[in-house]
Amino acid sequence: MHRSSRSGFTLIELLVVIAIIAVLIGLLVPAVQKVRDAANRMSSQNNLKQIALACHNFESSKGTLPGYQPAPAGSSVASYGYSVHSFILPFIEQEPLGKTFDPNTQQLFFGSAPSGTFNQALATTAITPIRTFLNPGDGQDPICTVLSGGAPHAGTNYGANIGSGLDANDAVNNPAKSNGTDIRFPSDGLFWSGSKVKISDILDGSSNTLMFAEILRGQNASLTGTPLSALNSFQRQRLYASASAGRSPVPTAPGGLSPALTGAEANTATSWTGNRGGSWIWGQPYTNGFTAAMTPNSTTPDISGHGQGWFTSRSPYSGGVNAALADGSVRFVRDSINLSVWRGMATRMGGEIVQE
């Protein structure tokens, strides 16, 4: 008689195998995430390049770079027109969408935005997400409903350079030049309401001047009575402080607010708005612009009063932001960049020597 022996795993061997598999998965997941992040970053850089080249093609066709468009003549809304993004649709293979509206004849808002009413004839256009305007690394829903005039908007992750954020200089109202940018008036950047900047106007050199940079879309929800200490890191990067109370916009150039905004107010604010990057069609600094008042991914929150203030370039990728320069190239700008250098890159003819 021969006793048959059956081979198999002992309990200890099985536990060892499970442990090995768990270790391999632990090593694999970060590697997969790293590859995914690298692919998303490359895709974002490609989007920025397409946007920059579209602006160049617009200039070749129209004679100037696109600008933020004021509301049509006769409108009660002086500075709530179309965005820079709206004008480059035909140059990013979105010509059919671009033909659904005419910024020269169609009013974007009726009444006083953002409390006014969005033109419902443009509702379908405004809610249409555009892949080139969205960063694949930002997991936020592209549709925003906060302060949108009663109609949802599709957002964007790429802000137009509206300047250093320090150009609203006024000897009486803003002697410290700390008031951000009022796009109703010419800035030291490339884009403002009715701007008609040419590439030849960029005297600092197109390879040294920012055109577009990454921004993070807001959380599509506003908070009231919430101090900065109660916000998590996600919210701090995507919400901006509201500081309109007790202030009036200066009605003449160079604009700004009276009294002027200060960085300390952003750290003591309790009201926060979540429509940053909330629209590609609506021309506002907080919906699709940025300034260089703060370094990329600054820990100081953005702040706004009456649509004016500073709005920082931020990225879902660690260490810095992707930015398109005026020559059409794209580079990764690190958070550690010197603030004066970063601000110099935002001006078109400040005469600064840009050297990291």
Coordinates of C-alpha atoms in Angstrom, one line a residue:
M1 CA 0.0 0.0 0.0
H2 CA 1.3 3.4 -1.0
R3 CA 0.1 6.5 0.8
S4 CA -0.6 9.3 -1.7
S5 CA 0.8 12.7 -0.7
R6 CA -1.0 15.9 -1.7
S7 CA 1.1 19.0 -2.2
G8 CA -0.3 22.5 -1.3
F9 CA 0.3 25.8 0.4
T10 CA 0.6 25.9 4.1
L11 CA -1.0 28.9 5.9
I12 CA 2.3 30.5 6.4
E13 CA 3.3 30.2 2.8
L14 CA -0.1 31.6 1.7
L15 CA 0.4 34.6 4.0
V16 CA 3.9 35.2 2.6
V17 CA 2.6 35.2 -1.0
I18 CA -0.2 37.6 -0.1
A19 CA 2.4 39.9 1.6
I20 CA 4.6 39.8 -1.5
I21 CA 1.7 40.7 -3.8
A22 CA 0.7 43.6 -1.4
V23 CA 4.3 44.9 -1.6
L24 CA 4.3 44.7 -5.4
I25 CA 1.0 46.5 -5.6
G26 CA 2.3 49.2 -3.2
L27 CA 5.3 49.7 -5.5
L28 CA 3.2 49.6 -8.7
V29 CA 0.5 52.1 -7.8
P30 CA 2.9 55.1 -7.3
A31 CA 4.6 54.3 -10.5
V32 CA 1.4 54.2 -12.4
Q33 CA 0.3 57.5 -10.8
K34 CA 3.6 59.0 -11.7
V35 CA 3.2 58.0 -15.3
R36 CA -0.4 59.3 -15.4
D37 CA 0.8 62.6 -13.9
A38 CA 3.5 62.9 -16.5
A39 CA 1.1 62.2 -19.3
N40 CA -1.4 64.8 -17.9
R41 CA 1.4 67.4 -17.6
M42 CA 2.5 66.8 -21.2
S43 CA -1.2 67.1 -22.3
S44 CA -1.5 70.4 -20.4
Q45 CA 1.7 71.7 -22.0
N46 CA 0.3 70.8 -25.4
N47 CA -3.0 72.7 -24.6
L48 CA -1.0 75.8 -23.6
K49 CA 1.0 75.6 -26.8
Q50 CA -2.2 75.4 -28.9
I51 CA -3.7 78.4 -27.1
A52 CA -0.5 80.5 -27.6
L53 CA -0.2 79.5 -31.3
A54 CA -4.0 80.3 -31.7
C55 CA -3.3 83.8 -30.4
H56 CA -0.4 84.2 -32.9
N57 CA -2.7 83.1 -35.7
F58 CA -5.3 85.5 -34.5
E59 CA -2.8 88.3 -34.7
S60 CA -1.7 87.3 -38.2
S61 CA -5.4 87.4 -39.2
K62 CA -6.6 90.5 -37.3
G63 CA -3.4 92.5 -36.8
T64 CA -3.4 92.3 -33.0
L65 CA -3.7 89.8 -30.2
P66 CA -7.2 89.1 -28.9
G67 CA -8.3 91.0 -25.8
Y68 CA -11.0 90.9 -23.2
Q69 CA -14.1 92.3 -24.9
P70 CA -16.2 95.0 -23.1
A71 CA -19.9 94.6 -23.4
P72 CA -21.5 96.1 -26.6
A73 CA -22.0 99.9 -26.8
G74 CA -25.1 101.0 -25.1
S75 CA -25.1 98.2 -22.5
S76 CA -25.5 99.0 -18.9
V77 CA -22.6 96.6 -18.1
A78 CA -19.3 98.3 -18.8
S79 CA -16.8 95.5 -18.2
Y80 CA -18.6 92.2 -18.4
G81 CA -18.0 91.1 -22.0
Y82 CA -16.3 88.2 -23.6
S83 CA -13.0 86.5 -22.7
V84 CA -9.8 86.2 -24.7
H85 CA -10.6 82.5 -25.1
S86 CA -13.8 83.4 -27.0
F87 CA -12.0 84.9 -29.9
I88 CA -9.5 82.1 -30.6
L89 CA -12.1 79.3 -31.1
P90 CA -11.6 79.2 -34.9
F91 CA -7.9 78.8 -34.4
I92 CA -8.2 75.7 -32.1
E93 CA -10.5 73.8 -34.4
Q94 CA -13.6 75.1 -32.7
E95 CA -14.9 77.2 -35.5
P96 CA -18.5 75.7 -35.5
L97 CA -18.8 76.7 -31.8
G98 CA -17.4 80.1 -32.5
K99 CA -20.1 80.7 -35.1
T100 CA -22.8 80.2 -32.5
F101 CA -22.3 83.7 -31.1
D102 CA -21.1 87.2 -32.2
P103 CA -19.3 89.1 -29.5
N104 CA -19.6 92.3 -31.5
T105 CA -23.4 92.3 -31.5
Q106 CA -24.6 89.9 -28.9
Q107 CA -24.7 91.0 -25.3
L108 CA -23.4 88.5 -22.8
F109 CA -25.3 89.8 -19.7
F110 CA -28.4 91.9 -19.2
G111 CA -28.4 94.1 -16.2
S112 CA -25.5 94.2 -13.8
A113 CA -23.2 91.1 -13.8
P114 CA -22.7 88.9 -11.8
S115 CA -26.1 89.7 -10.3
G116 CA -27.5 90.3 -13.8
T117 CA -29.0 87.8 -16.1
F118 CA -26.9 85.8 -18.6
N119 CA -28.1 85.9 -22.2
Q120 CA -30.0 82.6 -22.5
A121 CA -29.5 82.6 -26.2
L122 CA -25.8 81.8 -25.4
A123 CA -26.6 79.1 -22.7
T124 CA -25.8 76.1 -24.9
T125 CA -22.5 77.8 -26.0
A126 CA -21.4 78.7 -22.6
I127 CA -22.0 75.3 -21.1
T128 CA -20.0 73.5 -23.8
P129 CA -16.7 72.1 -22.4
I130 CA -13.7 72.7 -24.7
R131 CA -11.0 70.0 -24.2
T132 CA -8.1 72.4 -25.2
F133 CA -9.2 74.7 -22.3
L134 CA -9.2 72.0 -19.7
N135 CA -6.3 70.6 -17.8
P136 CA -6.6 66.7 -17.5
G137 CA -4.8 66.9 -14.2
D138 CA -7.6 68.9 -12.6
G139 CA -10.3 66.5 -11.4
Q140 CA -13.0 69.2 -10.9
D141 CA -16.2 69.1 -12.8
P142 CA -15.8 71.5 -15.7
I143 CA -19.3 72.9 -15.2
C144 CA -19.6 75.9 -12.8
T145 CA -22.8 77.4 -11.5
V146 CA -21.5 79.9 -8.9
L147 CA -22.0 83.6 -9.7
S148 CA -22.7 82.8 -13.4
G149 CA -25.7 85.0 -14.0
G150 CA -28.2 82.2 -13.6
A151 CA -26.8 79.9 -16.2
P152 CA -24.1 77.2 -15.9
H153 CA -20.7 77.8 -17.6
A154 CA -18.0 75.4 -18.8
G155 CA -14.7 76.5 -17.2
T156 CA -11.1 76.6 -18.1
N157 CA -7.7 75.9 -16.5
Y158 CA -5.7 78.4 -18.5
G159 CA -5.6 82.1 -17.5
A160 CA -4.6 85.0 -19.8
N161 CA -1.8 87.2 -18.5
I162 CA -3.5 90.4 -17.3
G163 CA -0.3 91.8 -15.8
S164 CA 2.0 91.9 -12.8
G165 CA -1.0 92.6 -10.6
L166 CA 0.7 95.8 -9.4
D167 CA -0.1 98.2 -12.2
A168 CA -3.1 100.0 -10.7
N169 CA -1.0 102.8 -9.3
D170 CA -2.7 105.9 -7.9
A171 CA -1.0 108.5 -5.7
V172 CA -4.1 109.0 -3.6
N173 CA -6.0 105.6 -3.6
N174 CA -3.2 103.2 -4.2
P175 CA 0.3 104.5 -3.6
A176 CA 1.7 101.1 -2.7
K177 CA 0.7 99.6 -6.0
S178 CA -0.8 96.6 -4.2
N179 CA -4.3 96.7 -5.6
G180 CA -4.3 94.1 -8.3
T181 CA -5.5 94.7 -11.8
D182 CA -8.6 96.4 -13.2
I183 CA -9.1 95.0 -16.7
R184 CA -11.3 97.9 -17.7
F185 CA -8.1 99.9 -18.1
P186 CA -4.8 99.1 -19.8
S187 CA -2.4 97.0 -17.8
D188 CA 1.3 96.1 -18.0
G189 CA 0.4 92.6 -19.2
L190 CA -1.0 91.4 -22.6
F191 CA -4.7 91.4 -22.1
W192 CA -7.4 93.7 -20.8
S193 CA -10.8 95.0 -22.0
G194 CA -10.4 96.2 -25.6
S195 CA -6.7 95.5 -25.7
K196 CA -5.0 95.4 -29.1
V197 CA -1.5 94.4 -28.2
K198 CA 0.8 93.3 -31.0
I199 CA 3.7 90.9 -30.7
S200 CA 5.9 93.8 -31.8
D201 CA 4.7 95.7 -28.7
I202 CA 6.3 93.2 -26.4
L203 CA 9.5 95.1 -25.9
D204 CA 10.8 92.8 -23.1
G205 CA 11.0 90.0 -25.7
S206 CA 8.4 87.4 -26.5
S207 CA 10.5 84.6 -25.1
N208 CA 10.6 86.5 -21.7
T209 CA 6.9 87.4 -21.5
L210 CA 4.1 85.3 -20.2
M211 CA 1.0 84.8 -22.3
F212 CA -1.1 82.1 -20.6
A213 CA -0.5 80.0 -17.4
E214 CA -2.3 77.2 -15.6
I215 CA -5.0 78.0 -13.1
L216 CA -7.1 75.7 -10.9
R217 CA -10.8 75.6 -11.2
G218 CA -12.8 76.5 -8.1
Q219 CA -14.8 74.1 -6.0
N220 CA -18.1 75.5 -7.4
A221 CA -19.3 76.5 -3.9
S222 CA -18.9 79.6 -1.8
L223 CA -18.4 79.8 1.9
T224 CA -19.5 82.5 4.3
G225 CA -18.3 82.9 7.9
T226 CA -15.4 80.5 7.4
P227 CA -11.9 81.6 8.6
L228 CA -8.8 80.6 6.7
S229 CA -7.8 78.2 9.4
A230 CA -11.0 76.2 8.7
L231 CA -10.2 75.7 5.0
N232 CA -8.3 72.6 3.9
S233 CA -5.5 72.7 1.5
F234 CA -7.8 71.9 -1.5
Q235 CA -10.1 74.8 -0.6
R236 CA -7.2 77.3 0.0
Q237 CA -5.9 76.8 -3.5
R238 CA -9.3 77.0 -5.2
L239 CA -11.3 79.7 -3.3
Y240 CA -10.6 83.4 -3.3
A241 CA -11.5 85.8 -0.6
S242 CA -14.3 88.3 -1.1
A243 CA -13.5 91.8 0.0
S244 CA -16.0 94.1 -1.6
A245 CA -17.6 95.4 1.5
G246 CA -16.6 99.0 2.4
R247 CA -14.8 99.5 -0.9
S248 CA -15.5 101.3 -4.2
P249 CA -13.9 100.7 -7.6
V250 CA -12.0 103.8 -8.8
P251 CA -13.9 104.8 -11.9
T252 CA -10.9 106.3 -13.8
A253 CA -7.6 104.9 -15.0
P254 CA -5.6 103.2 -13.6
G255 CA -8.6 101.9 -11.7
G256 CA -8.2 99.8 -8.5
L257 CA -10.1 99.9 -5.3
S258 CA -10.5 102.5 -2.5
P259 CA -9.2 101.6 0.1
A260 CA -6.6 99.4 -1.5
L261 CA -6.5 95.6 -0.9
T262 CA -3.7 94.1 1.3
G263 CA -2.3 90.6 1.6
A264 CA -3.2 90.5 5.3
E265 CA -6.9 90.7 4.4
A266 CA -6.7 87.4 2.5
N267 CA -5.4 85.7 5.6
T268 CA -8.2 87.1 7.8
A269 CA -11.1 86.8 5.4
T270 CA -14.2 84.8 6.2
S271 CA -16.1 84.9 2.9
W272 CA -14.9 82.8 0.0
T273 CA -16.0 82.4 -3.6
G274 CA -15.6 79.3 -5.7
N275 CA -15.9 80.2 -9.3
R276 CA -12.2 80.6 -10.1
G277 CA -11.7 79.4 -13.7
G278 CA -15.5 79.1 -13.9
S279 CA -16.1 80.2 -17.4
W280 CA -14.2 80.2 -20.7
I281 CA -16.6 82.6 -22.4
W282 CA -17.1 85.3 -19.6
G283 CA -14.3 87.8 -19.6
Q284 CA -13.3 88.3 -15.9
P285 CA -10.0 88.0 -14.1
Y286 CA -11.3 85.3 -11.8
T287 CA -12.9 83.2 -14.5
N288 CA -10.0 83.0 -16.9
G289 CA -7.1 85.4 -16.1
F290 CA -4.1 85.5 -13.8
T291 CA -1.7 88.1 -12.4
A292 CA 1.8 87.7 -11.1
A293 CA 1.2 89.5 -7.8
M294 CA 2.0 86.2 -6.0
T295 CA 4.4 83.5 -7.0
P296 CA 2.9 80.3 -8.6
N297 CA 0.9 78.2 -6.1
S298 CA 1.3 80.8 -3.5
T299 CA 0.1 79.9 0.0
T300 CA -1.5 83.3 0.3
P301 CA -5.1 83.0 -1.0
D302 CA -6.4 85.1 -3.9
I303 CA -8.5 88.1 -3.0
S304 CA -11.1 90.1 -5.0
G305 CA -13.1 93.2 -4.5
H306 CA -15.6 94.2 -7.3
G307 CA -13.9 91.8 -9.6
Q308 CA -10.5 93.3 -9.0
G309 CA -7.6 92.0 -7.0
W310 CA -4.9 89.3 -7.6
F311 CA -5.5 85.9 -9.1
T312 CA -2.6 83.5 -8.9
S313 CA -1.4 80.9 -11.4
R314 CA -1.8 77.5 -9.8
S315 CA -1.3 73.9 -11.0
P316 CA -2.4 70.4 -10.0
Y317 CA 1.3 69.3 -10.6
S318 CA 3.7 69.7 -7.7
G319 CA 6.6 72.2 -7.8
G320 CA 5.3 74.8 -10.2
V321 CA 3.1 75.7 -13.1
N322 CA 3.1 75.3 -16.8
A323 CA 3.1 78.6 -18.7
A324 CA 3.0 79.6 -22.4
L325 CA 5.3 82.4 -23.4
A326 CA 4.5 85.0 -26.0
D327 CA 6.8 83.3 -28.5
G328 CA 4.7 80.2 -28.4
S329 CA 7.0 78.1 -26.3
V330 CA 5.9 76.4 -23.0
R331 CA 8.0 76.0 -19.9
F332 CA 7.5 74.8 -16.3
V333 CA 8.0 77.6 -13.9
R334 CA 8.9 76.6 -10.4
D335 CA 7.2 77.8 -7.2
S336 CA 10.6 79.0 -6.0
I337 CA 11.0 81.6 -8.7
N338 CA 12.0 85.0 -7.4
L339 CA 8.8 87.1 -7.1
S340 CA 10.4 90.1 -8.9
V341 CA 11.4 87.8 -11.8
W342 CA 7.9 86.3 -12.0
R343 CA 6.4 89.8 -12.1
G344 CA 8.9 90.9 -14.7
M345 CA 7.8 88.0 -16.9
A346 CA 4.2 89.3 -16.7
T347 CA 5.0 92.7 -18.1
R348 CA 5.4 93.3 -21.8
M349 CA 7.7 96.4 -21.7
G350 CA 8.9 96.8 -18.1
G351 CA 12.6 96.6 -19.1
E352 CA 13.3 93.9 -16.5
I353 CA 16.1 91.4 -17.0
V354 CA 14.4 88.0 -16.6
Q355 CA 16.9 85.5 -15.3
E356 CA 15.9 82.7 -12.9

